[in-house]
Amino acid sequence: MYSIFHADKPDKRGRLRSRSLFIIGLGIVGFLLAGCAGQPSPLDPKGPDARQTANLWWLMFAVAAVVFIVVTVLLLIAIIRARRAQAEVNPYPQDRRALVLVIIGGAVIPAVVLIVLMSLSVMTERAGASPAGGRGTVEVIGHDWWWEVRYPDQKVVTANEVHIPVGEPMLVKVTSGDVIHSFWIPQLHGKIDVIPGQTNTIWLQADQPGTYRGECAEYCGTQHAKMDFVVVAESPADFRAWLNQQSQPAPVPQDEMVREGQQAFLGSSCVYCHAIAGTNASGTIGPDLTHLASRSTLGAGAIPNTRGNLAGWIVNSQAIKPGNKMPPMYLDSDQLQALLAYLETLK
Ligand code: CUA
């Protein structure tokens, strides 16, 4: 180790090397931070729970900064003193005062700081978990790799979109249909484990209308990174209108092409995995498609829900999200166009 007690100076090459290392290090940190740009941040909270978490984060950051500064100053003082005392035989005479300082600075103060921070951390977590008098309930079930979303009171089933009324806490019950996932909306709430055979609950609330991105925060297989969802916070009136619209069965086909599309759907293997309320399709392996056209993405955030993307997804979703459970569909062009026309009526 390059000793602070021996005043050897590093040679020019050594200095150059450490400077290059420093610049490379800065470059790497900058590159990694650039990856955070445009991502929803827990430090930009838009709901009560996320705000408490952010406040706790800033408090911990401030305490850590103060500790860092105090320790650095003490270290510098020690280095300067040690250099001055180099000539002395024993720069650290046995001193009761020094021992007391070590015990206070090394054990008592850290213990107090850590106990206070841990208590605040536990209190923050408990505040987020306790019922706050919400009205509605939404059930979220994690699957490889998408989210089933149910409103049991209104018998609404959808996927990858959780709608909530602004300013009202909503009880969210999460569980898993297969492996462990984690339900996380950085700007609204901390992560909650999604565990098969167990139901965990949180209270979700947003202060302002908006669409908040959520994601799976526990590695769950190949497409863990494509297991996104959105939380749409809207005015209570808009929320109830949405719920009412989502609780309707799919419309009966009104024209010939749409009717053909519905027949193509009901006569193919689609029905083994997907349900459409108002028809015989009642599969539960894949997302409910009753209101597919009202959703913003396909494949849990993999691609925007457009006609072209939907066609690509139906024909070969494996090229878009390899490993997902939907097999390629072999349809001729007329069948595909009819099927698309039908699916587009599922608003
Ligand atoms: Cu589900 Cu990661």
XYZ file of C-alpha atoms and ligand atoms in Angstrom:
349
model
C 0.000 0.000 0.000
C 1.203 3.489 -0.783
C 1.755 4.694 2.742
C 0.737 8.064 4.037
C 3.501 7.762 6.591
C 6.232 7.636 3.986
C 6.205 10.839 2.067
C 7.291 9.168 -1.209
C 5.563 10.949 -4.058
C 4.152 8.838 -6.890
C 6.133 9.274 -10.080
C 4.731 11.063 -13.109
C 3.500 7.845 -14.737
C 1.699 6.837 -11.568
C -0.013 10.219 -11.429
C -1.025 9.948 -15.080
C -2.378 6.444 -14.480
C -4.497 7.483 -11.524
C -5.775 10.500 -13.450
C -6.835 8.290 -16.390
C -8.497 5.864 -13.984
C -10.395 8.768 -12.424
C -11.578 9.994 -15.850
C -12.631 6.465 -16.908
C -14.491 6.077 -13.599
C -16.324 9.376 -14.178
C -17.189 8.224 -17.699
C -18.671 4.948 -16.426
C -20.736 6.698 -13.742
C -21.982 9.228 -16.323
C -22.892 6.427 -18.730
C -24.815 4.519 -16.055
C -26.658 7.645 -14.884
C -27.590 8.450 -18.497
C -29.557 5.175 -18.428
C -31.794 6.700 -15.743
C -32.874 9.600 -17.974
C -36.545 9.437 -18.882
C -37.273 6.715 -16.322
C -39.851 7.387 -13.636
C -37.967 8.221 -10.453
C -38.971 7.501 -6.846
C -37.423 10.929 -6.120
C -40.171 12.556 -8.217
C -43.113 11.290 -6.118
C -46.713 11.789 -7.203
C -48.529 10.092 -4.329
C -48.450 10.005 -0.504
C -46.584 6.708 -0.122
C -43.899 7.573 -2.657
C -43.538 11.008 -1.039
C -42.843 9.471 2.383
C -40.264 7.183 0.797
C -38.621 10.109 -0.998
C -38.535 12.169 2.234
C -36.896 9.259 4.051
C -34.387 8.924 1.194
C -33.418 12.603 1.417
C -33.102 12.388 5.215
C -30.836 9.329 4.900
C -28.843 11.086 2.187
C -28.369 14.159 4.417
C -27.301 12.059 7.425
C -24.898 10.043 5.248
C -23.460 13.266 3.795
C -22.863 14.723 7.283
C -21.233 11.468 8.470
C -19.061 11.394 5.347
C -17.893 14.977 5.850
C -17.186 14.532 9.590
C -15.259 11.275 9.015
C -13.278 12.783 6.134
C -12.315 15.837 8.209
C -11.253 13.623 11.144
C -9.238 11.436 8.787
C -7.452 14.469 7.316
C -6.681 15.776 10.794
C -5.277 12.352 11.719
C -3.115 12.261 8.576
C -1.731 15.762 9.139
C -1.038 15.063 12.787
C 0.613 11.738 11.983
C 2.903 13.421 9.465
C 3.858 16.094 11.979
C 4.475 13.473 14.614
C 6.592 11.262 12.369
C 9.707 12.103 14.284
C 8.229 11.134 17.607
C 8.717 7.598 18.861
C 5.044 7.062 19.730
C 2.573 9.542 18.283
C -0.334 7.838 20.074
C 0.389 7.816 23.787
C -2.029 5.772 25.888
C -4.658 8.284 26.694
C -7.965 7.726 28.487
C -9.477 10.664 26.659
C -8.679 9.055 23.300
C -10.338 5.811 24.394
C -13.510 7.657 25.451
C -13.554 9.493 22.097
C -13.226 6.213 20.220
C -16.102 4.658 22.153
C -18.369 7.678 21.668
C -17.461 8.302 18.021
C -17.111 4.671 16.989
C -19.947 2.993 18.873
C -22.405 5.312 20.644
C -23.050 7.872 17.877
C -23.310 5.259 15.070
C -25.671 3.161 17.208
C -27.951 6.157 17.893
C -27.937 7.265 14.229
C -28.669 3.753 12.951
C -31.447 3.092 15.481
C -33.147 6.412 14.643
C -32.903 5.789 10.875
C -34.143 2.209 11.212
C -37.133 3.315 13.324
C -38.034 5.980 10.742
C -37.670 3.406 7.983
C -39.998 0.941 9.744
C -42.498 3.729 10.515
C -42.505 4.824 6.850
C -43.132 1.278 5.708
C -45.971 0.764 8.206
C -47.596 4.081 7.314
C -47.743 2.947 3.680
C -49.290 -0.405 4.612
C -52.056 0.767 6.934
C -55.590 1.274 5.606
C -56.318 4.893 4.861
C -60.043 4.583 4.236
C -60.116 3.836 0.526
C -63.250 2.741 -1.258
C -62.324 0.480 -4.133
C -60.439 -2.752 -4.471
C -58.340 -3.930 -7.382
C -56.723 -7.347 -7.657
C -53.466 -7.719 -9.557
C -52.148 -11.133 -10.544
C -48.631 -11.440 -11.916
C -48.017 -13.890 -14.763
C -44.979 -14.684 -16.912
C -44.879 -11.930 -18.309
C -47.928 -9.737 -17.947
C -50.320 -8.431 -15.314
C -53.930 -9.534 -14.908
C -56.009 -6.746 -13.370
C -59.425 -7.370 -11.802
C -62.019 -5.128 -10.202
C -64.047 -7.760 -8.298
C -66.943 -5.468 -7.321
C -67.587 -4.447 -10.933
C -66.557 -7.805 -12.454
C -64.040 -6.047 -14.665
C -61.044 -7.961 -16.005
C -58.273 -6.272 -17.951
C -54.509 -6.464 -18.345
C -51.426 -4.336 -17.843
C -53.449 -1.240 -16.891
C -54.564 -0.261 -13.410
C -56.994 2.646 -13.302
C -57.456 4.577 -10.062
C -59.372 7.703 -9.067
C -57.160 10.706 -8.236
C -56.929 11.559 -4.546
C -58.614 8.372 -3.306
C -56.595 5.509 -1.829
C -57.319 2.261 -3.648
C -56.717 -1.112 -2.017
C -54.508 -3.217 -4.288
C -54.285 -6.952 -3.578
C -51.421 -8.636 -5.375
C -50.643 -12.283 -5.913
C -48.964 -14.430 -8.544
C -50.165 -17.126 -10.896
C -46.709 -18.648 -11.326
C -43.368 -17.373 -9.999
C -42.378 -14.480 -7.740
C -42.698 -11.019 -9.309
C -42.592 -7.560 -7.772
C -45.159 -4.816 -8.361
C -43.569 -1.378 -8.503
C -44.759 2.068 -9.546
C -41.721 4.256 -8.703
C -43.628 7.554 -8.562
C -46.560 6.208 -6.544
C -45.516 3.353 -4.284
C -42.602 1.231 -3.117
C -42.097 -2.308 -4.389
C -44.383 -5.066 -3.161
C -43.586 -8.752 -3.581
C -45.967 -10.737 -5.772
C -45.889 -14.268 -4.388
C -47.837 -17.361 -5.514
C -50.213 -18.588 -2.809
C -50.054 -15.364 -0.847
C -51.899 -12.052 -1.123
C -50.045 -8.850 -0.275
C -51.836 -5.522 -0.079
C -50.937 -1.884 -0.590
C -52.829 1.381 -0.688
C -52.285 3.117 -3.970
C -52.999 6.810 -4.359
C -52.029 9.475 -6.881
C -52.315 13.211 -6.253
C -52.584 14.303 -9.884
C -54.168 12.816 -12.977
C -51.656 11.109 -15.202
C -50.241 7.865 -16.505
C -47.584 6.381 -14.280
C -45.303 3.641 -15.480
C -44.983 0.497 -13.405
C -42.754 -2.493 -13.850
C -41.877 -5.893 -12.507
C -38.996 -5.435 -10.077
C -38.084 -9.060 -9.389
C -36.319 -11.185 -11.969
C -38.906 -13.700 -13.172
C -37.517 -15.182 -16.388
C -36.536 -14.305 -19.947
C -38.980 -11.441 -20.436
C -38.773 -9.912 -16.963
C -37.714 -6.651 -18.631
C -40.889 -6.644 -20.741
C -43.345 -6.907 -17.888
C -44.507 -3.320 -17.677
C -47.854 -1.833 -16.850
C -49.345 1.604 -16.379
C -51.351 3.141 -13.594
C -53.859 5.596 -15.038
C -55.007 8.101 -12.426
C -58.098 10.007 -13.515
C -60.836 12.110 -11.972
C -63.314 10.043 -9.911
C -66.013 10.669 -12.562
C -63.751 9.516 -15.416
C -62.670 6.510 -13.344
C -66.255 5.409 -12.764
C -67.071 5.941 -16.420
C -64.076 3.760 -17.344
C -65.161 1.040 -14.894
C -68.690 1.118 -16.268
C -67.458 0.876 -19.857
C -65.051 -1.967 -19.005
C -67.827 -3.934 -17.303
C -69.818 -4.123 -20.571
C -69.525 -7.262 -22.700
C -67.961 -6.992 -26.146
C -70.259 -5.449 -28.800
C -72.049 -7.748 -31.245
C -70.416 -7.508 -34.729
C -72.307 -5.047 -36.921
C -70.801 -5.660 -40.347
C -69.761 -8.619 -42.459
C -65.996 -8.260 -42.099
C -66.177 -7.905 -38.316
C -68.464 -10.947 -38.191
C -65.931 -12.944 -40.215
C -63.210 -11.773 -37.869
C -65.182 -12.925 -34.862
C -65.690 -16.327 -36.506
C -61.964 -16.549 -37.243
C -61.296 -15.830 -33.570
C -63.883 -18.206 -32.142
C -62.985 -20.943 -34.623
C -59.269 -20.897 -33.878
C -57.006 -21.795 -30.978
C -57.294 -18.172 -29.667
C -60.177 -19.294 -27.438
C -58.050 -21.746 -25.473
C -56.078 -18.877 -23.944
C -58.187 -15.710 -24.238
C -61.606 -14.659 -23.012
C -63.979 -12.175 -24.630
C -67.069 -11.442 -22.515
C -70.266 -11.956 -24.478
C -68.783 -14.822 -26.550
C -67.859 -18.447 -25.884
C -64.178 -17.547 -25.588
C -63.253 -18.028 -21.936
C -59.568 -18.996 -21.843
C -57.588 -17.784 -18.858
C -53.972 -18.421 -19.881
C -53.567 -15.107 -21.698
C -55.028 -11.639 -21.122
C -58.790 -11.055 -21.332
C -59.443 -9.349 -24.689
C -62.949 -7.965 -24.070
C -61.607 -4.386 -24.216
C -58.293 -4.980 -25.933
C -58.646 -1.938 -28.201
C -58.909 0.391 -25.186
C -55.441 -0.551 -23.960
C -52.334 1.396 -24.872
C -49.809 -1.406 -25.337
C -49.481 -5.022 -26.398
C -47.382 -7.654 -24.655
C -47.239 -5.775 -21.299
C -45.609 -2.630 -22.623
C -43.610 -4.420 -25.335
C -45.107 -2.396 -28.226
C -47.763 0.314 -28.691
C -51.222 -1.027 -29.476
C -51.562 -0.101 -33.164
C -53.150 -2.066 -36.015
C -49.772 -2.902 -37.561
C -48.267 -3.993 -34.256
C -51.332 -6.070 -33.449
C -51.005 -7.851 -36.803
C -47.339 -8.557 -36.114
C -48.153 -9.774 -32.614
C -50.862 -12.179 -33.859
C -48.728 -13.580 -36.697
C -45.549 -14.037 -34.694
C -45.357 -12.573 -31.196
C -42.252 -14.676 -30.586
C -40.277 -12.284 -32.763
C -41.370 -9.385 -30.551
C -41.237 -11.007 -27.112
C -39.406 -14.347 -27.374
C -40.503 -16.970 -24.863
C -44.012 -15.628 -24.253
C -46.774 -18.228 -24.220
C -48.529 -17.153 -27.447
C -47.761 -19.413 -30.414
C -47.532 -18.039 -33.991
C -50.916 -17.974 -35.773
C -51.149 -19.202 -39.351
C -53.806 -17.079 -41.044
C -54.263 -16.035 -44.641
C -54.314 -12.331 -45.348
C -58.136 -12.053 -45.561
C -58.573 -13.855 -42.254
C -55.968 -11.621 -40.618
C -57.626 -8.430 -41.901
C -61.026 -9.653 -40.679
C -59.576 -10.630 -37.300
C -57.947 -7.198 -36.938
C -61.226 -5.502 -37.857
C -62.981 -7.538 -35.143
C -60.335 -6.923 -32.461
C -60.473 -3.181 -33.195
C -64.149 -3.133 -32.182
C -63.227 -4.394 -28.692
C -62.988 -0.926 -27.195
Cu -42.202 -10.528 -13.373
Cu -39.975 -9.862 -13.305
